[in-house]
Coordinates of C-alpha atoms in Angstrom, one line a residue:
Chain A
D111 CA -2.2 -4.7 20.4
A112 CA -1.5 -4.2 16.7
D113 CA -2.9 -6.8 14.3
V114 CA 0.1 -6.6 12.0
T115 CA 3.5 -6.0 13.4
Q116 CA 6.8 -5.5 11.7
T117 CA 10.3 -5.7 13.1
P118 CA 12.6 -3.9 13.1
R119 CA 10.9 -0.5 12.6
N120 CA 14.2 1.1 11.5
R121 CA 17.4 -0.4 10.3
I122 CA 20.6 1.0 8.9
T123 CA 23.0 -1.4 7.3
K124 CA 25.9 -1.5 4.9
T125 CA 26.2 -2.6 1.3
G126 CA 26.6 -6.4 1.0
K127 CA 25.0 -7.3 4.4
R128 CA 22.2 -9.8 4.7
I129 CA 19.1 -8.3 6.2
M130 CA 15.8 -10.0 7.3
L131 CA 12.6 -8.1 7.9
E132 CA 9.9 -9.9 10.0
C133 CA 6.2 -9.6 9.8
S134 CA 3.6 -11.2 12.2
Q135 CA -0.1 -11.0 12.1
T136 CA -2.9 -12.0 14.6
K137 CA -5.8 -11.5 12.2
G138 CA -5.8 -15.2 11.1
H139 CA -5.5 -14.3 7.5
D140 CA -4.1 -16.7 4.9
R141 CA -2.7 -14.0 2.5
M142 CA 0.4 -12.0 3.2
Y143 CA 2.3 -9.5 1.1
W144 CA 5.5 -7.5 1.1
Y145 CA 5.6 -4.0 -0.5
R146 CA 8.2 -1.4 -1.0
Q147 CA 7.4 2.3 -0.9
D148 CA 9.6 4.9 -2.6
P149 CA 8.8 8.6 -2.8
G150 CA 6.6 9.3 -5.9
L151 CA 6.3 5.6 -6.8
G152 CA 3.6 4.5 -4.4
L153 CA 3.6 0.9 -3.2
R154 CA 5.1 -1.8 -5.3
L155 CA 4.6 -5.5 -4.7
I156 CA 7.7 -7.6 -3.9
Y157 CA 6.4 -11.0 -3.0
Y158 CA 3.1 -12.5 -1.8
S159 CA 1.9 -15.7 -0.2
F160 CA -1.6 -17.3 0.0
D161 CA -0.6 -20.0 2.5
V162 CA 2.4 -21.6 4.2
K163 CA 3.4 -23.6 1.1
D164 CA 2.7 -20.8 -1.4
I165 CA 5.2 -18.1 -2.5
N166 CA 4.7 -15.8 -5.5
K167 CA 6.9 -13.1 -7.1
G168 CA 5.6 -9.6 -7.4
E169 CA 6.7 -7.0 -9.8
I170 CA 10.0 -6.2 -8.1
S171 CA 11.3 -9.5 -6.6
D172 CA 14.9 -9.3 -7.9
G173 CA 17.3 -9.0 -5.0
Y174 CA 14.7 -10.2 -2.4
S175 CA 13.6 -13.6 -1.0
V176 CA 10.8 -14.5 1.4
S177 CA 9.9 -17.3 3.8
R178 CA 6.4 -18.1 5.1
Q179 CA 7.2 -20.0 8.2
A180 CA 3.7 -20.2 9.5
Q181 CA 0.3 -18.7 8.7
A182 CA 1.1 -15.8 11.0
K183 CA 4.6 -15.1 9.9
F184 CA 6.1 -13.8 6.6
S185 CA 9.7 -12.7 6.5
L186 CA 11.6 -10.7 3.8
S187 CA 15.3 -11.1 3.2
L188 CA 17.8 -9.1 1.3
E189 CA 20.7 -11.5 0.7
S190 CA 23.2 -8.8 -0.2
A191 CA 21.8 -5.3 0.4
I192 CA 22.6 -2.5 -2.0
P193 CA 21.9 1.2 -1.6
N194 CA 19.0 1.3 -4.1
Q195 CA 17.1 -1.0 -1.7
T196 CA 16.9 1.9 0.7
A197 CA 13.1 2.3 1.1
L198 CA 10.1 1.9 3.4
Y199 CA 8.9 -1.7 3.5
F200 CA 5.4 -2.7 4.4
C201 CA 3.9 -6.0 5.2
A202 CA 0.1 -6.6 4.6
T203 CA -2.4 -9.3 5.2
S204 CA -5.8 -10.1 3.7
D205 CA -8.5 -12.7 3.8
S206 CA -9.6 -11.7 0.2
A207 CA -8.2 -10.3 -2.9
D208 CA -9.1 -6.7 -2.2
T209 CA -9.0 -5.4 1.4
Q210 CA -5.5 -5.5 2.8
Y211 CA -4.3 -4.5 6.3
F212 CA -0.9 -3.0 6.5
G213 CA 1.8 -3.1 9.2
P214 CA 3.5 0.1 10.4
G215 CA 6.4 -0.3 8.1
T216 CA 10.2 -0.8 8.3
R217 CA 12.5 2.0 7.2
L218 CA 15.6 0.5 5.8
T219 CA 18.7 2.5 4.9
V220 CA 21.6 0.8 3.0
L221 CA 24.8 2.8 3.1
Chain B
G599 CA 5.4 -2.9 -13.7
Q600 CA 1.9 -1.6 -13.9
Q601 CA 1.0 1.4 -11.8
L602 CA -2.0 3.6 -11.7
N603 CA -1.7 7.3 -12.6
Q604 CA -2.8 9.4 -9.6
S605 CA -3.3 13.1 -9.6
P606 CA -2.5 15.6 -8.4
Q607 CA 0.8 14.5 -7.0
S608 CA 0.5 16.9 -4.0
M609 CA -2.0 19.4 -2.7
F610 CA -1.6 22.3 -0.3
I611 CA -5.0 23.6 0.9
Q612 CA -6.5 25.6 3.6
E613 CA -8.6 24.1 6.4
G614 CA -12.3 24.0 5.3
E615 CA -11.6 23.6 1.6
D616 CA -12.9 20.7 -0.4
V617 CA -10.4 18.3 -2.1
S618 CA -10.6 16.2 -5.2
M619 CA -8.2 13.6 -6.5
N620 CA -8.4 11.0 -9.1
C621 CA -6.8 7.8 -10.4
T622 CA -6.7 6.5 -14.0
S623 CA -5.6 3.2 -15.5
S624 CA -5.2 1.7 -19.0
S625 CA -6.6 -1.5 -17.5
I626 CA -10.1 -2.3 -16.3
F627 CA -10.5 -3.1 -12.7
N628 CA -13.4 -4.8 -10.9
T629 CA -12.6 -3.3 -7.6
W630 CA -11.2 0.1 -6.6
L631 CA -10.0 1.0 -3.2
W632 CA -8.8 4.2 -1.5
Y633 CA -6.2 4.1 1.3
K634 CA -4.8 6.8 3.5
Q635 CA -1.3 6.8 5.0
D636 CA -0.7 8.9 8.0
P637 CA 2.9 10.0 8.6
G638 CA 5.0 7.2 10.1
E639 CA 2.2 4.6 9.6
G640 CA 1.0 2.0 7.2
P641 CA -1.9 2.7 4.8
V642 CA -5.4 2.3 6.1
L643 CA -8.4 1.5 4.0
L644 CA -10.9 4.3 3.6
I645 CA -13.4 3.2 1.0
A646 CA -13.9 0.2 -1.3
L647 CA -15.9 0.3 -4.5
Y648 CA -17.2 -2.9 -6.2
K649 CA -19.4 -1.7 -9.0
A650 CA -19.0 0.6 -12.0
G651 CA -20.8 3.9 -11.4
E652 CA -20.9 3.3 -7.6
L653 CA -20.7 6.3 -5.4
T654 CA -19.8 5.6 -1.7
S655 CA -19.4 7.9 1.2
N656 CA -17.5 7.5 4.5
G657 CA -18.1 10.6 6.6
R658 CA -16.6 13.6 4.7
L659 CA -15.1 11.3 2.1
T660 CA -16.9 10.3 -1.1
A661 CA -15.5 8.0 -3.7
Q662 CA -16.7 7.0 -7.2
F663 CA -16.0 4.0 -9.4
G664 CA -15.8 5.3 -12.9
I665 CA -18.3 4.0 -15.5
T666 CA -15.4 2.9 -17.8
R667 CA -14.0 0.9 -14.8
K668 CA -10.6 2.5 -15.7
D669 CA -10.8 5.4 -13.2
S670 CA -11.9 6.4 -9.7
F671 CA -12.3 9.7 -7.8
L672 CA -12.0 10.7 -4.2
N673 CA -13.5 13.8 -2.7
I674 CA -12.9 15.2 0.8
S675 CA -15.3 17.9 2.0
A676 CA -14.5 20.6 4.5
S677 CA -10.9 19.5 5.1
I678 CA -9.5 19.4 8.6
P679 CA -5.8 19.2 9.8
S680 CA -6.0 15.5 10.5
D681 CA -6.7 14.9 6.8
V682 CA -3.0 15.4 6.2
G683 CA -1.3 12.4 4.7
I684 CA -0.8 10.4 1.5
Y685 CA -3.8 9.1 -0.3
F686 CA -3.4 6.0 -2.5
C687 CA -5.9 4.5 -4.9
A688 CA -5.6 0.8 -5.7
G689 CA -7.2 -1.4 -8.3
Q690 CA -7.7 -5.1 -7.9
L691 CA -6.1 -7.2 -10.6
V692 CA -7.0 -10.9 -10.2
D693 CA -5.4 -11.7 -6.8
K694 CA -3.3 -8.6 -6.3
L695 CA -3.7 -4.9 -5.8
I696 CA -2.1 -2.3 -8.1
F697 CA -1.4 1.0 -6.3
G698 CA -1.3 4.5 -7.5
T699 CA 1.6 6.8 -7.0
G700 CA -0.2 8.7 -4.2
T701 CA -1.4 12.2 -3.6
R702 CA 0.2 14.0 -0.7
L703 CA -2.2 16.3 1.1
Q704 CA -1.2 19.2 3.3
V705 CA -3.8 21.2 5.2
F706 CA -3.0 24.6 6.6
P707 CA -5.1 26.1 9.4

């Protein structure tokens, strides 16, 4: 079984809809991250969390929110999706500041 | 936001050739990492570098932590078809990683 899972793997939605992307991990790591990948732009950090009560903004947090419900779960929400949020979204976990383990990604399309 | 400059942006090579890619930054990093992303998957760590000047190998892959701590290099020797993917560098900045823009590698038989 995968250590970091993301659901859904693919999602097509319409502008203005609320969307939630889920991430679960079985690695027992405290640190969890959400990234966005766009062609030619690499991975950009949206939000990160170092434990259940800790939420930190990354470089592109506008239009997104997160919830750390438990050590193993970190969800990303788009309150009102817009087309330029079409991208590949990755969750990652870590037990230190450097090595991060990534999930398989969620491909989100906003029409 | 801060991003690392990674080059080349893409490479098309023949099986058996060697590959070199690099990553540069205006900031100093204490740790450099190289990840590979296979099509349809999340990035996977290849090599981690913790010391300026360090040269580390992982099979056919060799990475170096630049002396200035502002750059890093990845070499792949004798490429094979499964080397296809996107390669990302990343530098550690306090409690976060800053990623490069990626090098897309295509290997032709």
